[in-house]
PDB file of C-alpha atoms in Angstrom:
ATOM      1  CA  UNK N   1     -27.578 147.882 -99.114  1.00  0.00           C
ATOM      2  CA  UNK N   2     -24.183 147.072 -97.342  1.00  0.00           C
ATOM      3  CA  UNK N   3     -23.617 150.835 -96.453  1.00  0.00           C
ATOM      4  CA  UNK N   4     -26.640 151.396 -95.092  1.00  0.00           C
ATOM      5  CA  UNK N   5     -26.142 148.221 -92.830  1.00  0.00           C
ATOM      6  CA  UNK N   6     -23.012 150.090 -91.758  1.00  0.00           C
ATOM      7  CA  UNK N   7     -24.796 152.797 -91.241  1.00  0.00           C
ATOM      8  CA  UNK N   8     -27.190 151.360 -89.040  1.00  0.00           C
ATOM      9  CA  UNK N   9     -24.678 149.749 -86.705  1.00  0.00           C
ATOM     10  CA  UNK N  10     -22.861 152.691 -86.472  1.00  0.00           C
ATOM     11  CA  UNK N  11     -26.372 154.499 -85.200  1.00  0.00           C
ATOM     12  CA  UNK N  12     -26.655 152.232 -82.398  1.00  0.00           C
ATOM     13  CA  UNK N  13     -26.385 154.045 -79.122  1.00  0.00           C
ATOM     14  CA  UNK N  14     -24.451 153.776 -75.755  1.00  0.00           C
ATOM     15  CA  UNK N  15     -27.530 152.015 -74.097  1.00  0.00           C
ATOM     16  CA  UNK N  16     -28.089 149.658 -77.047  1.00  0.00           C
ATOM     17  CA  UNK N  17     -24.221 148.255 -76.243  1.00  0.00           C
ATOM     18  CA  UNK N  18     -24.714 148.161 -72.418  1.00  0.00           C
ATOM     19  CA  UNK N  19     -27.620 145.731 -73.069  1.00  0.00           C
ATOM     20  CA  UNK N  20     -25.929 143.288 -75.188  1.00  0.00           C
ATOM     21  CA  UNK N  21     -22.865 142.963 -73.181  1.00  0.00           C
ATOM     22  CA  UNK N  22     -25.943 141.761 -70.015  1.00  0.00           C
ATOM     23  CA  UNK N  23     -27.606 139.636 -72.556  1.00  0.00           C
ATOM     24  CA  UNK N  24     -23.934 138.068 -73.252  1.00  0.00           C
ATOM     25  CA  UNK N  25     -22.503 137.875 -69.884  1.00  0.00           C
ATOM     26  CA  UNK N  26     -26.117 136.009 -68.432  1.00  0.00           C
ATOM     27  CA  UNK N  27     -25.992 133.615 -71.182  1.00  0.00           C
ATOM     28  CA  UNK N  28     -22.351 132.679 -70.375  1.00  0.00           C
ATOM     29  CA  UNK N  29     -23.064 132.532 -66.658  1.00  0.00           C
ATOM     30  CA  UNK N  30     -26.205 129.936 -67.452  1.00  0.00           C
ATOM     31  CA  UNK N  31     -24.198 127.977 -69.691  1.00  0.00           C
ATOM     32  CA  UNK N  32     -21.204 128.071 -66.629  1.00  0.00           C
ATOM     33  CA  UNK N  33     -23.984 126.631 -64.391  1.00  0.00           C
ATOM     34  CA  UNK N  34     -25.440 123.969 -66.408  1.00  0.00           C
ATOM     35  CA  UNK N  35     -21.903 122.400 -66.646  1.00  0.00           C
ATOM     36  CA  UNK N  36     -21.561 122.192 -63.353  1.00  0.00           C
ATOM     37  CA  UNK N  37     -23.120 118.520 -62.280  1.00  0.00           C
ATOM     38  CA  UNK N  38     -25.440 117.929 -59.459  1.00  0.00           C
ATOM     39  CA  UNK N  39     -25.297 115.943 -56.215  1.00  0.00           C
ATOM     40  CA  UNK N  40     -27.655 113.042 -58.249  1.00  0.00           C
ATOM     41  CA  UNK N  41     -24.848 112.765 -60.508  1.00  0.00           C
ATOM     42  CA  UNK N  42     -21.736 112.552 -58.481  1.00  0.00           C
ATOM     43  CA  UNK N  43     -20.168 108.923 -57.841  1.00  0.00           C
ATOM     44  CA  UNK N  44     -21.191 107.204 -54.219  1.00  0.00           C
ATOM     45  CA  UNK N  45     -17.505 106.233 -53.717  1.00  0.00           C
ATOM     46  CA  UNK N  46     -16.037 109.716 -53.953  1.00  0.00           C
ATOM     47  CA  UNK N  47     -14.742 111.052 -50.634  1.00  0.00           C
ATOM     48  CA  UNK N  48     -15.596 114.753 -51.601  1.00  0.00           C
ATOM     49  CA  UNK N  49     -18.110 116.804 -53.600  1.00  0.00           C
ATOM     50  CA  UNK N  50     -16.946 119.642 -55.176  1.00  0.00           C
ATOM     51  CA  UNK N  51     -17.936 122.282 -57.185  1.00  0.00           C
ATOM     52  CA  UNK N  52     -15.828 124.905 -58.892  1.00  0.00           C
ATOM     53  CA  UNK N  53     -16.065 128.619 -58.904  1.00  0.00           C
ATOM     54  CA  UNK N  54     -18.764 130.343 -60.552  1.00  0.00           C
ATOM     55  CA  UNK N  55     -18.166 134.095 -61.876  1.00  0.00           C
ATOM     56  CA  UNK N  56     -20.511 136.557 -63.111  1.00  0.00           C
ATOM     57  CA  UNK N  57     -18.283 138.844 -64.456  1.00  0.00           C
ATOM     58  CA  UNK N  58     -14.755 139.016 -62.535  1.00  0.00           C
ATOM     59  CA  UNK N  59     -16.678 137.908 -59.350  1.00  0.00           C
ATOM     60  CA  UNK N  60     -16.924 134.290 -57.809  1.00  0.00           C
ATOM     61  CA  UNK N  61     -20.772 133.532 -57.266  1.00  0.00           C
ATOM     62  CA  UNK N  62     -20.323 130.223 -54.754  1.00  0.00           C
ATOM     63  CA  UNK N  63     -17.845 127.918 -54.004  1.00  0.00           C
ATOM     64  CA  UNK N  64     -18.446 124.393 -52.689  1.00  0.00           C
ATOM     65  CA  UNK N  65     -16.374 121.876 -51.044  1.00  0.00           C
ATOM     66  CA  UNK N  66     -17.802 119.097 -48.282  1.00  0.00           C
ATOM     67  CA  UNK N  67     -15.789 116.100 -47.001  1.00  0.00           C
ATOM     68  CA  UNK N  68     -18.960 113.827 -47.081  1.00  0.00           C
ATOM     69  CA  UNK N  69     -17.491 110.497 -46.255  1.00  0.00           C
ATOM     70  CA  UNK N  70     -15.196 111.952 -43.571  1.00  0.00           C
ATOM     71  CA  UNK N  71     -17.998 113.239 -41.749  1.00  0.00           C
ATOM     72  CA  UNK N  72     -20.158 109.691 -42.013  1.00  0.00           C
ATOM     73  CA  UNK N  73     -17.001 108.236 -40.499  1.00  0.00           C
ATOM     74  CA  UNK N  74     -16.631 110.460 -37.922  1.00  0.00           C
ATOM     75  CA  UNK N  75     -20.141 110.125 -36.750  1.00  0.00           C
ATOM     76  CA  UNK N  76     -20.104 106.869 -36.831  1.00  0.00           C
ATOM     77  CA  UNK N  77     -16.912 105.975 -34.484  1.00  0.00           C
ATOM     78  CA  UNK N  78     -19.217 108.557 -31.957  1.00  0.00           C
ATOM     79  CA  UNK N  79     -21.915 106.833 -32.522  1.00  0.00           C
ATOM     80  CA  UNK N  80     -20.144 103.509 -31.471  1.00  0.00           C
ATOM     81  CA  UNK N  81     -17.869 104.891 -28.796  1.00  0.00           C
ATOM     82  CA  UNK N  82     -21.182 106.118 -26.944  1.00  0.00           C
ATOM     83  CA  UNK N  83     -23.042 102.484 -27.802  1.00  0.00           C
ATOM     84  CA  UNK N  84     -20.074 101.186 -26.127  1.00  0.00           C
ATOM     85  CA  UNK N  85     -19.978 102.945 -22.964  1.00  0.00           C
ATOM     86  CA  UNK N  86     -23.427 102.582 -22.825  1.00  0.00           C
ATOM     87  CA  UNK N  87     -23.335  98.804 -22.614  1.00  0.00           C
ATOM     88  CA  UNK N  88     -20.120  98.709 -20.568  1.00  0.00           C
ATOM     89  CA  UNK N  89     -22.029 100.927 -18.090  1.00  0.00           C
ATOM     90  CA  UNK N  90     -25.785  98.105 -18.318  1.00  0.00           C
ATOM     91  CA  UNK N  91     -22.923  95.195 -17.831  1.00  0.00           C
ATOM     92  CA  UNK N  92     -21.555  96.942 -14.484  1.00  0.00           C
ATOM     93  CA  UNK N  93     -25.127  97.381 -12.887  1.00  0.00           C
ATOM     94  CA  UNK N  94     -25.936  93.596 -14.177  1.00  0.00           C
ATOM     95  CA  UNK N  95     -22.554  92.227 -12.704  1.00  0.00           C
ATOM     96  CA  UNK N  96     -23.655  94.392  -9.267  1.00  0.00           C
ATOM     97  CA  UNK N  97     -27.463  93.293  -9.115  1.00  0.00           C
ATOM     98  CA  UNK N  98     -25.954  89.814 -10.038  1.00  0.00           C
ATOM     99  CA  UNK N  99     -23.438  90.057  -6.555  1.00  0.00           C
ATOM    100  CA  UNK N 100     -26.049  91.101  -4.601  1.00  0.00           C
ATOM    101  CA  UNK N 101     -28.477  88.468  -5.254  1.00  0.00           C
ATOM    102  CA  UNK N 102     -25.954  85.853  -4.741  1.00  0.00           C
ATOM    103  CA  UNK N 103     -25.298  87.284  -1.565  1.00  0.00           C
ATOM    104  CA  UNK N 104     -28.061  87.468  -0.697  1.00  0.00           C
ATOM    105  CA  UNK N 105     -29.163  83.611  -1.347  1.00  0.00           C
ATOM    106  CA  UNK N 106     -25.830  82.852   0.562  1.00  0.00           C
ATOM    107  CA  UNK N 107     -27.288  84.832   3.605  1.00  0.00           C
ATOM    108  CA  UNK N 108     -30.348  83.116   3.521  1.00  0.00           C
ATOM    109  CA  UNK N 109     -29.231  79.466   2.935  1.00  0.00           C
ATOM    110  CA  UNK N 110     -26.645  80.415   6.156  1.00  0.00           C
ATOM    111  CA  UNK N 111     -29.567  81.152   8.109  1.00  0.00           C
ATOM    112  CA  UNK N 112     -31.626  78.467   7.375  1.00  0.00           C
ATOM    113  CA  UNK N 113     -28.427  76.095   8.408  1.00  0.00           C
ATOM    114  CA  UNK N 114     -28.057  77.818  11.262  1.00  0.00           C
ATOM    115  CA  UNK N 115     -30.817  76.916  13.462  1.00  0.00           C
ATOM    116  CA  UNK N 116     -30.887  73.151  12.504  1.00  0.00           C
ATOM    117  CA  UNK N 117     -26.936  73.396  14.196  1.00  0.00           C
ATOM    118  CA  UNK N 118     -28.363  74.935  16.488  1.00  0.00           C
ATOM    119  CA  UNK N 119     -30.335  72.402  17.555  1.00  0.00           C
ATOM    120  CA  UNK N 120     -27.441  69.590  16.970  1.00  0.00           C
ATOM    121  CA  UNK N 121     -24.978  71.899  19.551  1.00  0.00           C
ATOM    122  CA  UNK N 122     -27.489  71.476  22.147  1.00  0.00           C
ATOM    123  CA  UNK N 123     -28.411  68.176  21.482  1.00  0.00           C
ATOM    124  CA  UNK N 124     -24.821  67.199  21.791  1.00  0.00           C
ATOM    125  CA  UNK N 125     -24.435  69.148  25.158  1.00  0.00           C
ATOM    126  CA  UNK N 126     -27.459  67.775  26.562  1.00  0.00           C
ATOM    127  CA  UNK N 127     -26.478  64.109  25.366  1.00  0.00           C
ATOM    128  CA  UNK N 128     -24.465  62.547  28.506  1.00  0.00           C
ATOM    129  CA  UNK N 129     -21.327  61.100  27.055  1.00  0.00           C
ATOM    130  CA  UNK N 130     -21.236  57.768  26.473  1.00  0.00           C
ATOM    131  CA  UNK N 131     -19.006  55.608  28.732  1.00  0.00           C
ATOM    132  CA  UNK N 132     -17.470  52.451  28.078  1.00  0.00           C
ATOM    133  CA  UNK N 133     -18.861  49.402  29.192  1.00  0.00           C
ATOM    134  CA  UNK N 134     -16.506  47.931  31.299  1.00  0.00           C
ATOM    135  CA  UNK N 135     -15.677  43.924  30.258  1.00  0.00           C
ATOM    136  CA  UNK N 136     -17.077  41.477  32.904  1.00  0.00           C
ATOM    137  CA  UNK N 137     -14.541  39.406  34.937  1.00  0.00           C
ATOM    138  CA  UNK N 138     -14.478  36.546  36.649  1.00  0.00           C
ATOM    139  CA  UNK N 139     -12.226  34.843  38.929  1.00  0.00           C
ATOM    140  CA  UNK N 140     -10.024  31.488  37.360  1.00  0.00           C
ATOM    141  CA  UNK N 141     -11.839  29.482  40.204  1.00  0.00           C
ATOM    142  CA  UNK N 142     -15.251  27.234  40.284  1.00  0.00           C
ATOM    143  CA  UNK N 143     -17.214  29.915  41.783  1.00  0.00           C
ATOM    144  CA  UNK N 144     -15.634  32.029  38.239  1.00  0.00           C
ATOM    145  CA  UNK N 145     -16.499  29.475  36.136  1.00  0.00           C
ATOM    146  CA  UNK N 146     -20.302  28.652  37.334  1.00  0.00           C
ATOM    147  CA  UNK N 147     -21.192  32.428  37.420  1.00  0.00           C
ATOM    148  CA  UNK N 148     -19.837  33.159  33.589  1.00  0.00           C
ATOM    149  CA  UNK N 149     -21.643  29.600  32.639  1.00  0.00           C
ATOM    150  CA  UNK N 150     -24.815  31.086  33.971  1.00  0.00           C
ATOM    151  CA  UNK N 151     -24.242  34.393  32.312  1.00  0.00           C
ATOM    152  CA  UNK N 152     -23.511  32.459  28.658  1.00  0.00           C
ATOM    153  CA  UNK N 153     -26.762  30.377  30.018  1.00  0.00           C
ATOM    154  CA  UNK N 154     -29.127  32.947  30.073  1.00  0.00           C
ATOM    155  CA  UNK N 155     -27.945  34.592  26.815  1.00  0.00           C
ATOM    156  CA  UNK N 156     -28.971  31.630  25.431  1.00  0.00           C
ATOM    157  CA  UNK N 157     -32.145  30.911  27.159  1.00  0.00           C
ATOM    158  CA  UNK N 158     -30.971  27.775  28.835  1.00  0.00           C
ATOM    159  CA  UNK N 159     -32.027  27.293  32.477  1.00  0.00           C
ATOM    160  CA  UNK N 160     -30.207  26.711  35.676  1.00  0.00           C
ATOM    161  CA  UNK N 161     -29.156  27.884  38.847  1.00  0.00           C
ATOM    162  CA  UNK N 162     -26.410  28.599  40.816  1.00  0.00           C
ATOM    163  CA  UNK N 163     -26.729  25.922  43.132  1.00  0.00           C
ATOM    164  CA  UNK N 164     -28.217  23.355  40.566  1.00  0.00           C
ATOM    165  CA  UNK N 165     -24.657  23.356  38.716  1.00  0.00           C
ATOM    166  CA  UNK N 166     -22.741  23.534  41.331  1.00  0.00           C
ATOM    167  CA  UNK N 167     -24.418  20.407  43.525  1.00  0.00           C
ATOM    168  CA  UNK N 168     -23.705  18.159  40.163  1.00  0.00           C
ATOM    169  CA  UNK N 169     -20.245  19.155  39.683  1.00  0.00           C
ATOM    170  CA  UNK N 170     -19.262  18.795  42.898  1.00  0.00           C
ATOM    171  CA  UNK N 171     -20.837  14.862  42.818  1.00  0.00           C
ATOM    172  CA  UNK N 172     -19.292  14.503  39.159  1.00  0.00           C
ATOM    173  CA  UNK N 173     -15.812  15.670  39.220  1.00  0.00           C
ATOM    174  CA  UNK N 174     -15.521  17.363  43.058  1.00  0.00           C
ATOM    175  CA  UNK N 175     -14.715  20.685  41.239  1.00  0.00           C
ATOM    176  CA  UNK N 176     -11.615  19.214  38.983  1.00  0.00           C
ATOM    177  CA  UNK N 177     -11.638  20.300  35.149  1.00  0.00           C
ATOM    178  CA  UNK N 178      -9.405  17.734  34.111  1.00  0.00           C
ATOM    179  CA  UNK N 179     -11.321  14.869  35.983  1.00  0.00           C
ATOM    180  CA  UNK N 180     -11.660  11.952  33.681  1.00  0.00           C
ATOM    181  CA  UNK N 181     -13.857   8.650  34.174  1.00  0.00           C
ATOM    182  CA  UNK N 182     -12.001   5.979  32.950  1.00  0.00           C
ATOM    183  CA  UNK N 183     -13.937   2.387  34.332  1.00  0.00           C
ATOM    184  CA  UNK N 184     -17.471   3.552  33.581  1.00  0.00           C
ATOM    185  CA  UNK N 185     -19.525   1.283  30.085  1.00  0.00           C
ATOM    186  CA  UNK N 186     -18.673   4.887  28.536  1.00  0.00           C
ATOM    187  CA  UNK N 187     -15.069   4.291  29.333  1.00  0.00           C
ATOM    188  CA  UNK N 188     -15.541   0.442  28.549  1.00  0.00           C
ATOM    189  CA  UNK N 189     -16.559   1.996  24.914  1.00  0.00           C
ATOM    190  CA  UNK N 190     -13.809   4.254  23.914  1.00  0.00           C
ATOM    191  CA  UNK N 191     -15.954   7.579  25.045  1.00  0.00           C
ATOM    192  CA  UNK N 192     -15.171   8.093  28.831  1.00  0.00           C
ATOM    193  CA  UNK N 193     -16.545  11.390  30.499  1.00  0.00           C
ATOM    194  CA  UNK N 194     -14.491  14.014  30.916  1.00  0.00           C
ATOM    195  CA  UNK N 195     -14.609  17.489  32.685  1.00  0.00           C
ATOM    196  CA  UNK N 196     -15.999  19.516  35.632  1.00  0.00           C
ATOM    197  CA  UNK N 197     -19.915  17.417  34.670  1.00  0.00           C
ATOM    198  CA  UNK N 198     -18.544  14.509  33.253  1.00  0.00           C
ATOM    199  CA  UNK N 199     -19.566  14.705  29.388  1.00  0.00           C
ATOM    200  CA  UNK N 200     -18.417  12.560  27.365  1.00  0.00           C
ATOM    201  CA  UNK N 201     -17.275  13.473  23.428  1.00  0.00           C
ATOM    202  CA  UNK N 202     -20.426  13.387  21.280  1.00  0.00           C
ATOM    203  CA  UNK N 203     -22.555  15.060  23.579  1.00  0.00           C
ATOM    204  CA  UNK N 204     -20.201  17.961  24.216  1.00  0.00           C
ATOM    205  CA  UNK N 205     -19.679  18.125  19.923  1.00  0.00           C
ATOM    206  CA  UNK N 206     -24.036  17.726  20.070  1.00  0.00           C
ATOM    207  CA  UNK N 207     -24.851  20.535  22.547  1.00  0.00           C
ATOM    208  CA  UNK N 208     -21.829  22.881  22.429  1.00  0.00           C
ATOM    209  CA  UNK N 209     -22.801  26.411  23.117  1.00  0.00           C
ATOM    210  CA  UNK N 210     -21.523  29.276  20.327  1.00  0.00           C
ATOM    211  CA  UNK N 211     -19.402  31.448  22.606  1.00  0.00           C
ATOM    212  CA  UNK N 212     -17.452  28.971  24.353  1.00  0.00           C
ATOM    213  CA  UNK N 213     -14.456  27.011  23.795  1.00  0.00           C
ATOM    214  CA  UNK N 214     -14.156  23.269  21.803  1.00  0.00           C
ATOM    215  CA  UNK N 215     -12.017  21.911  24.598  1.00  0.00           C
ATOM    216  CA  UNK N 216     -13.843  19.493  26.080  1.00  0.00           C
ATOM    217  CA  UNK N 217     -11.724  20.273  29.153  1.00  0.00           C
ATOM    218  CA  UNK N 218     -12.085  24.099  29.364  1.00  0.00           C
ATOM    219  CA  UNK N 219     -14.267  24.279  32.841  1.00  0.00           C
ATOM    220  CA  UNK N 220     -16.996  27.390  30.994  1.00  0.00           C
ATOM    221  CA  UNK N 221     -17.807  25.027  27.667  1.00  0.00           C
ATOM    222  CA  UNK N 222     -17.971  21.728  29.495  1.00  0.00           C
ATOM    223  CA  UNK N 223     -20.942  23.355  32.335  1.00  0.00           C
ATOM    224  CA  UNK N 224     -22.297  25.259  29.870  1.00  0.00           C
ATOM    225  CA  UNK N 225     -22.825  22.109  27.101  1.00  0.00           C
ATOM    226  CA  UNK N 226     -23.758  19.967  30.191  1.00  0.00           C
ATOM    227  CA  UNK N 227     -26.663  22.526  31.178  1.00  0.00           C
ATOM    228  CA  UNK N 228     -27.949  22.840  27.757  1.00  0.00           C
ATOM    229  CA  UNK N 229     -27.991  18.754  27.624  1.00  0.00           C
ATOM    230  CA  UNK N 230     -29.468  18.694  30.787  1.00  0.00           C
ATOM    231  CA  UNK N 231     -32.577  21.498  30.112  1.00  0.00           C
ATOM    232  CA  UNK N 232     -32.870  19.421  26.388  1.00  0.00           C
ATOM    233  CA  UNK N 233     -33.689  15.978  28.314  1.00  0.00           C
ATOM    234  CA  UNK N 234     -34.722  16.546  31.919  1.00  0.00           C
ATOM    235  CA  UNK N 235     -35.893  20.778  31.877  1.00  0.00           C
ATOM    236  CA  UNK N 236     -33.100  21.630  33.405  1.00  0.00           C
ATOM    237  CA  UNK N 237     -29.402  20.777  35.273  1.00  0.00           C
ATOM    238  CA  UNK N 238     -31.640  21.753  38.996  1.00  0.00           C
ATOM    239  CA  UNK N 239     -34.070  18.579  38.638  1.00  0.00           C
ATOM    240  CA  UNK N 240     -30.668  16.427  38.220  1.00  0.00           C
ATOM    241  CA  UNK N 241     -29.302  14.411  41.464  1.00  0.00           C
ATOM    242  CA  UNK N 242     -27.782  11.532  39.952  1.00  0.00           C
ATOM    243  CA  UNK N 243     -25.727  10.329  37.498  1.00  0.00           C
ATOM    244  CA  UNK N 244     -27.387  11.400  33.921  1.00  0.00           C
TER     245      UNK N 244
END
């Protein structure tokens, strides 16, 4: 039995061998393949994916080497650079559509001012200036005296006249402020008249006119008080011709 074994392998032919050595050389080539593992299989974290060289034979079949994480990266600094510009470029044409609209509120605000100034420049021209109203005088004399007492007078509604005061004062005191009645009941009492119309103290204090001196003396506030006795009890100083 062995030789014939022997015998046998010795008959096989030149074509027989070729065949095995294929059979062999696939099988080793599947089995090269298989240990190779797949994309599935490799680790996330892993900056490359490699596999190594396959041979059939002497020759390399494939080789495989990609920089996977690089590339992400790579893309994704683009990708950011380009957001980036993008909103830097959407700010600039908000900032510019911002400026104009401001400007253009300021423009209209400055022309609705302008015609109400308008109007207040011409008013002003037109408007004469204002001039100063020039203080009253009056001479330090009786004819002074009776014609601001009449001006006080008529401020304050009293009546009188010109010639009315004037007639009593000169029959009273003949024109002389400082004229005093000392004989008269008034005197007799402690109260004698005093002044340009002869008043004596309480009815001076009584009908004083706001405006006008306290002196008793002072020419204005004694014709002035007089009159506004004189228009209290008899209408006025015109309907009086004697002593009152």
């Amino acid at each position: 039995m062995p030789k014939n074994i022997l015998g046998r392998a010795r008959a096989l032919t030149q074509t027989h061998k070729l065949a095995i050595a294929g059979t062999a050389t696939l099988g080793a080539a599947a089995l090269a393949f298989t240990a190779v593992p797949s994309e599935a299989q490799t680790p996330a974290h892993e900056a490359t994916v490699a596999s190594a060289p396959v041979s059939v034979g002497n020759q390399p079949v494939k080789t495989l080497k990609v920089a996977v994480t690089d590339q992400m990266a790579a893309a994704g600094l683009k990708a950011e650079a380009i957001a980036a510009k993008q909103k830097a470029a959407q700010d600039a044409v908000k900032k510019q559509v911002q400026q104009k609209a401001q400007q253009a509120q300021k423009a209209q605000q400055a022309a609705k001012q302008r015609p109400a100034q308008q109007q207040a420049a011409n008013r002003s021209a037109q408007r004469p200036a204002a001039q100063p109203v020039a203080t009253k005088t009056y001479a330090n004399n009786l004819d002074g005296w009776i014609r601001q007492s009449l001006d006080i007078m008529r401020q304050n509604g009293i009546p009188g006249s010109y010639n009315g005061l004037y007639r009593n004062i000169m029959r009273e005191s003949s024109g002389n402020p400082s004229a005093i009645n000392n004989w008269d009941i008034n005197a007799r009492n402690g109260i004698p008249s005093k002044g340009l119309l002869q008043v004596i103290d309480p009815t001076f204090r009584s009908y004083h006119v706001p405006g006008t001196s306290w002196n008793i003396y002072d020419p204005v506030a004694n014709i002035t008080a007089a009159a506004n006795y004189a228009a209290h009890r008899y209408g006025s100083m015109d309907n009086v011709n004697s002593a009152y």
